[in-house]
Short mmCIF file of C-alpha atoms and ligand atoms in Angstrom, two decimals:
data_model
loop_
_atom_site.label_atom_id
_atom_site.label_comp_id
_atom_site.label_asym_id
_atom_site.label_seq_id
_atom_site.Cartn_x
_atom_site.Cartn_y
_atom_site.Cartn_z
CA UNK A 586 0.00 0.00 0.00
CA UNK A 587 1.58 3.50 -1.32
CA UNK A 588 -0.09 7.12 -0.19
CA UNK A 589 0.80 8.86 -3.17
CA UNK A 590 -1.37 12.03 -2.86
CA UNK A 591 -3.26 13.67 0.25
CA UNK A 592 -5.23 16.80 0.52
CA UNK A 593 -6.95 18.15 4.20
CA UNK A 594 -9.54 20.30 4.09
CA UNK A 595 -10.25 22.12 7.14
CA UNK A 596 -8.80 19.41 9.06
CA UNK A 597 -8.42 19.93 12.37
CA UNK A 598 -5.70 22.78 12.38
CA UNK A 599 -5.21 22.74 8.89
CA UNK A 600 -7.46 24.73 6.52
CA UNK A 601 -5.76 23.49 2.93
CA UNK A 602 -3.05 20.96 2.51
CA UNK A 603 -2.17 19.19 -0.45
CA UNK A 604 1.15 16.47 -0.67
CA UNK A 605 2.19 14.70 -3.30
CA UNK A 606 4.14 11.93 -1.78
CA UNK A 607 6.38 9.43 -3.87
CA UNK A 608 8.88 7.45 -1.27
CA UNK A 609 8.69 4.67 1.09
CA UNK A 610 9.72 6.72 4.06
CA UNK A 611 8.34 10.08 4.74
CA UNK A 612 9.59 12.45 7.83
CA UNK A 613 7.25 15.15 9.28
CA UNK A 614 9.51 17.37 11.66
CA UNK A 615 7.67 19.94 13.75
CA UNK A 616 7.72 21.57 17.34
CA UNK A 617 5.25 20.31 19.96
CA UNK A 618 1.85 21.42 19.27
CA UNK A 619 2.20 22.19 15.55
CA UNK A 620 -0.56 19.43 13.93
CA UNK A 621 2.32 16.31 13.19
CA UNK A 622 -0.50 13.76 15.26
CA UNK A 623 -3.26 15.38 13.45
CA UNK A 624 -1.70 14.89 10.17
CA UNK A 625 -0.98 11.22 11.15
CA UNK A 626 -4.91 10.92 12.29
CA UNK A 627 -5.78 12.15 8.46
CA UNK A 628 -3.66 9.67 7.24
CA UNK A 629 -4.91 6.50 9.56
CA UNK A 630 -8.81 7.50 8.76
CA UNK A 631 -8.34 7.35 5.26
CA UNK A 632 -7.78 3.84 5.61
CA UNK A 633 -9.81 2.96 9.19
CA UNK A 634 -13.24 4.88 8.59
CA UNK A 635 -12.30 5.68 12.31
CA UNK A 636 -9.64 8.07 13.91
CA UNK A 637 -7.02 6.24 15.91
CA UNK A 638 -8.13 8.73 19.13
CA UNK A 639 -11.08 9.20 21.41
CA UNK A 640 -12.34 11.87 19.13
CA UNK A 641 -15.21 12.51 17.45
CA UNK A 642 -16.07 13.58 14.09
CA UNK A 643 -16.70 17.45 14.93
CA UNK A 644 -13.25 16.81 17.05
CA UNK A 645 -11.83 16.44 13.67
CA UNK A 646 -13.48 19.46 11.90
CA UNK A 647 -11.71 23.13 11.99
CA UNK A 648 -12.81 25.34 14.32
CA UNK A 649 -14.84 27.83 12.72
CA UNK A 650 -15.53 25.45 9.70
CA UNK A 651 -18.87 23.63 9.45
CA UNK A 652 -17.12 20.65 7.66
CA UNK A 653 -14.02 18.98 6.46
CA UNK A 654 -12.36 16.53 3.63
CA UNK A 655 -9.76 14.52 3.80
CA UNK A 656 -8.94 13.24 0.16
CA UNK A 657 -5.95 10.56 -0.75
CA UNK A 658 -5.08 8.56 -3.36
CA UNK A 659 -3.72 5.10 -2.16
CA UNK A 660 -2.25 2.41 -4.18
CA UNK A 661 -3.33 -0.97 -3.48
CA UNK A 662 -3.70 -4.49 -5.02
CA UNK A 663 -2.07 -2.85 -8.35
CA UNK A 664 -4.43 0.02 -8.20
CA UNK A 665 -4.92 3.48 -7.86
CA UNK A 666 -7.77 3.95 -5.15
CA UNK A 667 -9.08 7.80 -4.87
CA UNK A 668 -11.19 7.97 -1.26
CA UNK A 669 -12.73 10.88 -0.52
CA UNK A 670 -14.09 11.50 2.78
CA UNK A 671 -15.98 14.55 4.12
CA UNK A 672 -17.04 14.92 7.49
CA UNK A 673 -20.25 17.55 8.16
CA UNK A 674 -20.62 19.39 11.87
CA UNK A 675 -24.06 17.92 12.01
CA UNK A 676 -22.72 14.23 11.83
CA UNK A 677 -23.06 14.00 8.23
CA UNK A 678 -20.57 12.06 6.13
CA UNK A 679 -20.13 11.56 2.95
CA UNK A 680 -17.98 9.09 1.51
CA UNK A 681 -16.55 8.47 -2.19
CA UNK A 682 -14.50 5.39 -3.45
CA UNK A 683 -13.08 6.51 -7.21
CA UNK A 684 -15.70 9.09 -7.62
CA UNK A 685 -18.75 6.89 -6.79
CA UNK A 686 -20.35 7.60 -3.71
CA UNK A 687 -19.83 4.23 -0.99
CA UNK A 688 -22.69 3.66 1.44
CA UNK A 689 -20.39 2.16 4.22
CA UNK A 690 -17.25 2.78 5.61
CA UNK A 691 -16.38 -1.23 5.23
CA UNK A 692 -16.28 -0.38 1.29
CA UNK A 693 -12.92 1.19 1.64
CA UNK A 694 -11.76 -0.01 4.73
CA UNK A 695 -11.71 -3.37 4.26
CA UNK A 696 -9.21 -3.51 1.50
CA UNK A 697 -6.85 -1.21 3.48
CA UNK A 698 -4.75 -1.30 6.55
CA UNK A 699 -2.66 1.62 8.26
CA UNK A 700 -1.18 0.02 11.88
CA UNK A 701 -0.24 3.66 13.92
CA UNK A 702 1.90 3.64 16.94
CA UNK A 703 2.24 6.76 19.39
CA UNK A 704 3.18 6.71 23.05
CA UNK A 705 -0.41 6.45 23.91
CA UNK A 706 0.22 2.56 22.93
CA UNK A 707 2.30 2.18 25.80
CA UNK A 708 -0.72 1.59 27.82
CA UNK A 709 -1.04 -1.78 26.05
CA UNK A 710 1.80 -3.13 28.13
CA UNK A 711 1.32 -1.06 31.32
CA UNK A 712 -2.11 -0.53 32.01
CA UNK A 713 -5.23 -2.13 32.75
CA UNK A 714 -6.54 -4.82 30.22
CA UNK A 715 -8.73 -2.98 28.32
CA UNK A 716 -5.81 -1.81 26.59
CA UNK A 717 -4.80 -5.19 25.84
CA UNK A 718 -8.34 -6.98 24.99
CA UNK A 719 -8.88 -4.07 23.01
CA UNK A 720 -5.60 -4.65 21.25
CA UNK A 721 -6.97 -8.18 20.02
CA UNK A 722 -10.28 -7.40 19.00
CA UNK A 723 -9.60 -4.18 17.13
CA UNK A 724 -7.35 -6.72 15.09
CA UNK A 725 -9.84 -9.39 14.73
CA UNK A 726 -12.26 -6.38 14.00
CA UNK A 727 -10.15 -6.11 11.11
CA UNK A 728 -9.82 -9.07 9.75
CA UNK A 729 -12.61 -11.33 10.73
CA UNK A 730 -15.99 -9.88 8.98
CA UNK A 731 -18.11 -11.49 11.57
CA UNK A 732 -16.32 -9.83 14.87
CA UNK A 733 -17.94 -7.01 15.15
CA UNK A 734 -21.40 -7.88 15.59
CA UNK A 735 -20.07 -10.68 18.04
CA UNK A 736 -18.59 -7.73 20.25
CA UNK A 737 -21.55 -6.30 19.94
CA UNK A 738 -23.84 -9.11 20.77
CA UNK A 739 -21.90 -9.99 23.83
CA UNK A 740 -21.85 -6.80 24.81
CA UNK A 741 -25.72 -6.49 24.67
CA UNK A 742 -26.04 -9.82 26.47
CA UNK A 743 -23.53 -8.80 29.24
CA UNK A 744 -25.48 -5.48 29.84
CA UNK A 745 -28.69 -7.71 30.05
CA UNK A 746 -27.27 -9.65 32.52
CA UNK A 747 -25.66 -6.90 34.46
CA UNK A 748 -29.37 -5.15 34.68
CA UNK A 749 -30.56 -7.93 35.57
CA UNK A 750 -28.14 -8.41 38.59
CA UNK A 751 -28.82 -4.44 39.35
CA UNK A 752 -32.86 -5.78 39.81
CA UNK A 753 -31.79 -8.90 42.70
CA UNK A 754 -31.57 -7.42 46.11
CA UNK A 755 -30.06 -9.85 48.73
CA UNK A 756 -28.99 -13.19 48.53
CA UNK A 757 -32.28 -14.96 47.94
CA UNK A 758 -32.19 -15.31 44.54
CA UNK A 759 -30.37 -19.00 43.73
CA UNK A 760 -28.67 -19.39 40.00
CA UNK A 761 -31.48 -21.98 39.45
CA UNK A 762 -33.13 -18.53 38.74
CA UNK A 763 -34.31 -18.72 35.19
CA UNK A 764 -34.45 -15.75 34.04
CA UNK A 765 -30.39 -15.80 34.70
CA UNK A 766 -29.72 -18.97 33.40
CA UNK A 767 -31.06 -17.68 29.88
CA UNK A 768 -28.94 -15.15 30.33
CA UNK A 769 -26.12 -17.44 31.48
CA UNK A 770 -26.10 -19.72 28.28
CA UNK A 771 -25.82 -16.66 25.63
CA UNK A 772 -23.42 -15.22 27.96
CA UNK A 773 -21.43 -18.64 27.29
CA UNK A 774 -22.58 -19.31 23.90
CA UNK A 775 -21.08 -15.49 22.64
CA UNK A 776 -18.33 -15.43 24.80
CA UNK A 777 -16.79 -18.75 24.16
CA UNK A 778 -16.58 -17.91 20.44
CA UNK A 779 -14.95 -14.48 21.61
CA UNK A 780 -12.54 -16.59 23.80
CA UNK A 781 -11.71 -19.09 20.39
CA UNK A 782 -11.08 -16.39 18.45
CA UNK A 783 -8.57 -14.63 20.61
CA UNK A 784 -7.01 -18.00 21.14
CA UNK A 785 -6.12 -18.18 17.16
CA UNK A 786 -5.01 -15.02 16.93
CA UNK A 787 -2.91 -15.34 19.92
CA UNK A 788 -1.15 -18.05 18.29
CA UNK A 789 -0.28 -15.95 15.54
CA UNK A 790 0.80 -12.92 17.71
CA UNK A 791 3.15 -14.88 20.14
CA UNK A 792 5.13 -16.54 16.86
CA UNK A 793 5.36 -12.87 15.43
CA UNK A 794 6.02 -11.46 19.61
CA UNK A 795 8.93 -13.84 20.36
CA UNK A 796 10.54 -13.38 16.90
CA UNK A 797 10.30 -9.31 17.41
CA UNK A 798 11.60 -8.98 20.49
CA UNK A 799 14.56 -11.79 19.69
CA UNK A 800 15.25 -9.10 17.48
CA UNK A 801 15.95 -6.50 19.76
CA UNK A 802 17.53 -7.67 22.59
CA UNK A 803 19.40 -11.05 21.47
CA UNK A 804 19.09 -14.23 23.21
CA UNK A 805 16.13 -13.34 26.04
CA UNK A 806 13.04 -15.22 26.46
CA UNK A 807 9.95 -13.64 25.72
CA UNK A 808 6.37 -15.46 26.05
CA UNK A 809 2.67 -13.86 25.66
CA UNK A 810 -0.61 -15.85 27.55
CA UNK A 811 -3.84 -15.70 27.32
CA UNK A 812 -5.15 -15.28 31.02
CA UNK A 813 -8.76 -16.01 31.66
CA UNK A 814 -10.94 -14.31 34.31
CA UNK A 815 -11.30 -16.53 36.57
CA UNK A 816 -7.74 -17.02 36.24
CA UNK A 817 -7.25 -13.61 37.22
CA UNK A 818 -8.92 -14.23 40.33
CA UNK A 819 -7.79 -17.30 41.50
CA UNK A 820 -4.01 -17.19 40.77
CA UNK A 821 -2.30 -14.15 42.56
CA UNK A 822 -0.60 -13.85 39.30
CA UNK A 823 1.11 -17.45 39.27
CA UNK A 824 -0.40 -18.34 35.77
CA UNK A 825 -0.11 -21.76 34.11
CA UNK A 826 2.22 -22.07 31.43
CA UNK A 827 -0.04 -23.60 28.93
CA UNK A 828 -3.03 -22.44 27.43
CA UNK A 829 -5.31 -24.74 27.65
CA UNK A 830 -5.57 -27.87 25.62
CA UNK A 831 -8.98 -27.92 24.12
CA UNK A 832 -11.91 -25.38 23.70
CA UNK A 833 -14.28 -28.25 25.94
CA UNK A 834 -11.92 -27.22 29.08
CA UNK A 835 -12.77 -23.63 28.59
CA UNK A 836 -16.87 -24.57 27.54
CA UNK A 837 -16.52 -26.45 30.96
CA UNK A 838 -14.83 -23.63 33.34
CA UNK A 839 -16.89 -20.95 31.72
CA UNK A 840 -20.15 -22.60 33.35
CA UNK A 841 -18.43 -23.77 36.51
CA UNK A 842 -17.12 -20.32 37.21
CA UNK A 843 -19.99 -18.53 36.01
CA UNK A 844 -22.52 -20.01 38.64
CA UNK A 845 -19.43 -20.09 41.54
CA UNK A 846 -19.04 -16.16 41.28
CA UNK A 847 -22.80 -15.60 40.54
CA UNK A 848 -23.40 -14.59 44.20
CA UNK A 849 -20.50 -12.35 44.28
CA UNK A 850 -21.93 -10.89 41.03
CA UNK A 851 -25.13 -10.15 42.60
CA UNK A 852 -23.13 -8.11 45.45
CA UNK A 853 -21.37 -6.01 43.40
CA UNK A 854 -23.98 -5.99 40.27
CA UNK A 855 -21.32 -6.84 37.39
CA UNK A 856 -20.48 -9.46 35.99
CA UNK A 857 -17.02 -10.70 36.93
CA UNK A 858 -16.86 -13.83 34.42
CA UNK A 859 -16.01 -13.32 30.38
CA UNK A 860 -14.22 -12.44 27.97
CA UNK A 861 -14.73 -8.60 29.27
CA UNK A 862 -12.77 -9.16 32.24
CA UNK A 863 -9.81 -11.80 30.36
CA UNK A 864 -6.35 -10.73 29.65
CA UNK A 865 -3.17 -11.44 28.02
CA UNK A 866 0.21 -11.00 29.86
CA UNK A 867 3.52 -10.28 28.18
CA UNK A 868 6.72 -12.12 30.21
CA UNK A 869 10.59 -11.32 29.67
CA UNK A 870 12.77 -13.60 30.57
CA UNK A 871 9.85 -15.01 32.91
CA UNK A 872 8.43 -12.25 34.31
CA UNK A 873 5.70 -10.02 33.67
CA UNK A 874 6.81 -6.91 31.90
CA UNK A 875 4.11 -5.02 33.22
CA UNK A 876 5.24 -4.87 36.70
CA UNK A 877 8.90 -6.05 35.84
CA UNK A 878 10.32 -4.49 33.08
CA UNK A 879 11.89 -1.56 32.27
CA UNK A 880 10.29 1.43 30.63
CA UNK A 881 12.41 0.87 27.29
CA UNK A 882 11.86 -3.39 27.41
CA UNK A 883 8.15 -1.81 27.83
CA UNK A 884 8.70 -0.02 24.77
CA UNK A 885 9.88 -2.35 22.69
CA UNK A 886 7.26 -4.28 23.65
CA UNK A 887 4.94 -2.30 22.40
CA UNK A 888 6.57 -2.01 19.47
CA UNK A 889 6.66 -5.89 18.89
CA UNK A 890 3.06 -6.08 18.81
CA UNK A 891 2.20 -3.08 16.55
CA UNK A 892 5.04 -4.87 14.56
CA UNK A 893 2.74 -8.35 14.98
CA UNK A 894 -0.42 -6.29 14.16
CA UNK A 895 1.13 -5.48 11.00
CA UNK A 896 2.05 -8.87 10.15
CA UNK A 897 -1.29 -9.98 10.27
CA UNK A 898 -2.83 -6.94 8.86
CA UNK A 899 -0.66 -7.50 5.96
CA UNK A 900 -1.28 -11.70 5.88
CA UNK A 901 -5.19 -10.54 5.79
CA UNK A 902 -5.34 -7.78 2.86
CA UNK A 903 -2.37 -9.41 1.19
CA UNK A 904 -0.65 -5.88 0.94
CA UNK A 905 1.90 -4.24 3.06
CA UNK A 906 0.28 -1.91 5.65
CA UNK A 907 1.25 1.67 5.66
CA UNK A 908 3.22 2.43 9.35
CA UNK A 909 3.06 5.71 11.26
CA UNK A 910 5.35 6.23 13.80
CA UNK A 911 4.23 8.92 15.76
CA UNK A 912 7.38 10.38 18.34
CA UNK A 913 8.12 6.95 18.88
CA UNK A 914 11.09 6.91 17.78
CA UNK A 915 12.94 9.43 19.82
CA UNK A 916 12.08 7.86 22.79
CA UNK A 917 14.22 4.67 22.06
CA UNK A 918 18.30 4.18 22.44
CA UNK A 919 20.68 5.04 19.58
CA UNK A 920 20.84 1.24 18.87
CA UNK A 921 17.45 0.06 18.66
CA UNK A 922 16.08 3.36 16.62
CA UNK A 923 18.66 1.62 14.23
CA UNK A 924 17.48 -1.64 14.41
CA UNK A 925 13.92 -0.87 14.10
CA UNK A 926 14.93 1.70 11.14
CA UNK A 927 16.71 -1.17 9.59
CA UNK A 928 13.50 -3.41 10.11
CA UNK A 929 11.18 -1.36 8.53
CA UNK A 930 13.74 -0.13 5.56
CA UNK A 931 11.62 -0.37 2.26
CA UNK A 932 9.65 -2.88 3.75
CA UNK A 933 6.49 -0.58 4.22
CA UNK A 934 5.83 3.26 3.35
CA UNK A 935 5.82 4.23 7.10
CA UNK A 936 5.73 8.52 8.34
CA UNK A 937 7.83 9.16 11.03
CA UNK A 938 6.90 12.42 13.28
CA UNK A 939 9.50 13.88 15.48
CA UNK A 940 10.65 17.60 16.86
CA UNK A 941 14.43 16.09 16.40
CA UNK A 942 15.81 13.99 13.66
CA UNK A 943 19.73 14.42 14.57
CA UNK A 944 19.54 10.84 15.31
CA UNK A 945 19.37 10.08 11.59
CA UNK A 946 22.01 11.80 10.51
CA UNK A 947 24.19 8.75 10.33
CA UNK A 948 21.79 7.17 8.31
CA UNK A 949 21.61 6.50 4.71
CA UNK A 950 18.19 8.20 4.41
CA UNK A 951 18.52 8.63 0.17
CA UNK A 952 15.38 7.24 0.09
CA UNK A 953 12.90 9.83 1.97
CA UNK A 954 11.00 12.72 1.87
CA UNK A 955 11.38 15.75 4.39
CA UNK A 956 8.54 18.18 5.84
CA UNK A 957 8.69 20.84 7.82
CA UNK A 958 5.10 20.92 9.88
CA UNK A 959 4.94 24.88 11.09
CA UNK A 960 2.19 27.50 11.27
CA UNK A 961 -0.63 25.04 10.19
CA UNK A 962 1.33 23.91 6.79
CA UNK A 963 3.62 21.33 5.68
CA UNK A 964 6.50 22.44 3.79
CA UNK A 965 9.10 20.36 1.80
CA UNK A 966 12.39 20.31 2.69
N1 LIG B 1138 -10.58 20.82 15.28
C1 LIG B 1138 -9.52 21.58 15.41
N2 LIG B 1138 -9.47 22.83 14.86
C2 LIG B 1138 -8.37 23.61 14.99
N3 LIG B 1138 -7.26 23.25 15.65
C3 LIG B 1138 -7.24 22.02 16.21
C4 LIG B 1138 -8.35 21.15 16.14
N4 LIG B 1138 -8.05 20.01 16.78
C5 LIG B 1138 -6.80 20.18 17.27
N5 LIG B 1138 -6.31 21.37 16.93
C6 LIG B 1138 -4.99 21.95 17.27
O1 LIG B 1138 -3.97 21.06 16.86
C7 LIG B 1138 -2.85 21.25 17.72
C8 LIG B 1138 -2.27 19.93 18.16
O2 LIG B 1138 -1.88 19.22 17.08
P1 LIG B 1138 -1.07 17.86 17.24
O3 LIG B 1138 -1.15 17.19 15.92
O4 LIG B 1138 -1.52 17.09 18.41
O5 LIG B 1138 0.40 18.44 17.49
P2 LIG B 1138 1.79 17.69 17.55
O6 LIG B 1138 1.52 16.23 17.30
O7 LIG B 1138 2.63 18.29 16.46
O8 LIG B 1138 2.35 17.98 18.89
C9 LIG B 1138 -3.31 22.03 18.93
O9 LIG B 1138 -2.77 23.32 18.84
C10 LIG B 1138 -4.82 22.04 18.77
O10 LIG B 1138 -5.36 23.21 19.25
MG1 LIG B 1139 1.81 14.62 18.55
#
């Protein structure tokens, strides 16, 4: 995938940009503040339908404008692709695929992949597992057409269920309760397929984990694990090594654990069994990096897995993914900005923001184009 061409239209602090790109490697240098993110956020919606913030679509429209475009010309699968997507201040949004107007996002998205990674993503590693869950599925989002409305129909279920234990006061309901065990067995039925598909896609991610961070730092022993909620309870964090065997085990505990927590459920209204409460934990040479390693092994492991989610972006539209590195780089040592620059090379058309690109001057860097982001433009350098 190759962003030859991009134009912003009253885009968040930019009122008229227009780039003609042509390399694989593409450096936006600008002081704190002056719209690099932003311009990064353009780039990752014309192939998400989505911004990679919280933000929402009058988030992304100038101040003082009642609407904006963003308009790029990607080429994918041996084609040119021309999206054009404008975004109206009273939620309107118009989208066009080659000039012909597209009625859902999925028309352009799904052929496309853009994998971003900012210092926000260090939350994957260090904080709670949201991040992480969230992490899987927005892959599987991507590249299994029926995850979505799975998310969603758990999600409906658990929020049934969770009214439901709002409505019980006391102990006197029993789990016999029928009403709950309907509610019980769609809980299951959704979740375990939730569960199965994260289990796949782990599989894939730990390969494409352990080889990334071998990578980096030589010779030390990295492992990823699915941990299950009631695992999470019921371990003080000594996990098992192995994921389980065989999806019957999990079919099995699911129910088990389900009706033993039901009365704790019912005292603190939530469900505390699911898929919503699982998690995955990342170990260096044995222990958990959240709580163990350092802030640049943390780093690096968040690299790994953008550098995974790539991967399997890429297996899954059978393209390369465009990468944007957003002040990532910077925050690494001399050594491994070089090894990761080396990784990428002319492997993927990846943008690089930074306020400071000394570090590459000992870098062949023939290969790139230079902008300078200042007073809401982007100038070639
Ligand atoms: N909708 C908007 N309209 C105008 N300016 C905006 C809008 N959204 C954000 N900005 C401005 O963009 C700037 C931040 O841009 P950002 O891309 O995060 O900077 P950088 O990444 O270079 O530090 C802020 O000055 C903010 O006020
Ligand atoms: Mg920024």
């Amino acid at each position: 995938m190759f962003l030859k061409h991009l134009e912003l239209k009253n885009f968040r602090n930019y009122e008229d940009i227009n780039l003609d790109l042509s390399c694989g490697l593409i450096l936006f240098l600008g002081n704190n503040g002056t719209g690099k993110t932003n311009l990064l956020e353009s780039i990752f919606y014309l192939s998400n339908g989505k911004s990679h913030r919280l933000a929402t679509q009058n988030d992304l429209i100038n101040h003082g404008s009642d609407y904006c475009v963003i308009r790029g010309i990607i080429e994918a699968g041996g084609e040119d692709k021309l999206i054009e997507i404008q975004l109206n201040n009273d939620g309107g949004l118009k989208i066009k695929l080659n000039k012909v107007f597209v009625k859902n996002k999925s028309d352009f998205t799904s052929s496309l992949a853009t994998v971003i990674f900012s210092p926000d993503d260090l939350r994957i590693i260090k904080s709670s597992p949201f991040y992480r869950r969230n992490f899987m599925d927005d892959i599987l989002e991507k590249t299994d057409k029926n995850f979505l409305s799975l998310r969603l129909k758990y999600q409906k279920i658990l929020n049934q269920r969770n009214s439901l234990l709002k409505s019980i006061s006391g102990f006197k309901v029993s789990s016999s309760n029928s009403t709950m065990e309907v509610w019980d067995e769609k809980l299951i039925e959704t979740g375990k397929l939730i569960i199965k598909k994260r289990l796949d896609l782990l599989k894939l991610i730990k390969i494409g984990f352990v080889k990334y961070m071998n990578y980096f730092f030589e010779k030390r022993d990295a492992d990823i694990r699915y941990i299950f909620s009631w695992d999470r309870f019921e371990s003080n964090g000594n996990f098992s090594n192995e994921n389980p065997a065989s999806y019957s085990v999990i079919d099995k505990a699911f129910q088990e654990k389900l009706s033993y927590y039901f009365k704790k459920d019912i005292a603190i209204k939530t469900t505390t069994i699911g898929p919503h409460r699982d998690d995955i934990s990342i170990f260096l040479e044995g222990s958990d990096i959240r709580s163990f390693g350092s802030q640049g092994e943390q780093r690096i492991a968040a690299i790994c897995l953008k550098l995974v989610e790539l991967d399997v972006l890429a297996e899954n539209i059978n393209e390369k993914p465009m990468l944007l590195l957003d002040d990532v780089l910077s925050e690494l040592d001399l050594e491994r900005k070089h090894l990761l620059l080396k990784l990428i090379g002319n492997n993927f058309q990846t943008f690089i923001t930074a306020a400071n690109f000394d570090y590459l001057k000992d870098i062949d860097l023939k290969y790139c184009e230079k902008f300078l982001v200042k007073d809401n433009s982007i100038i070639r350098y």
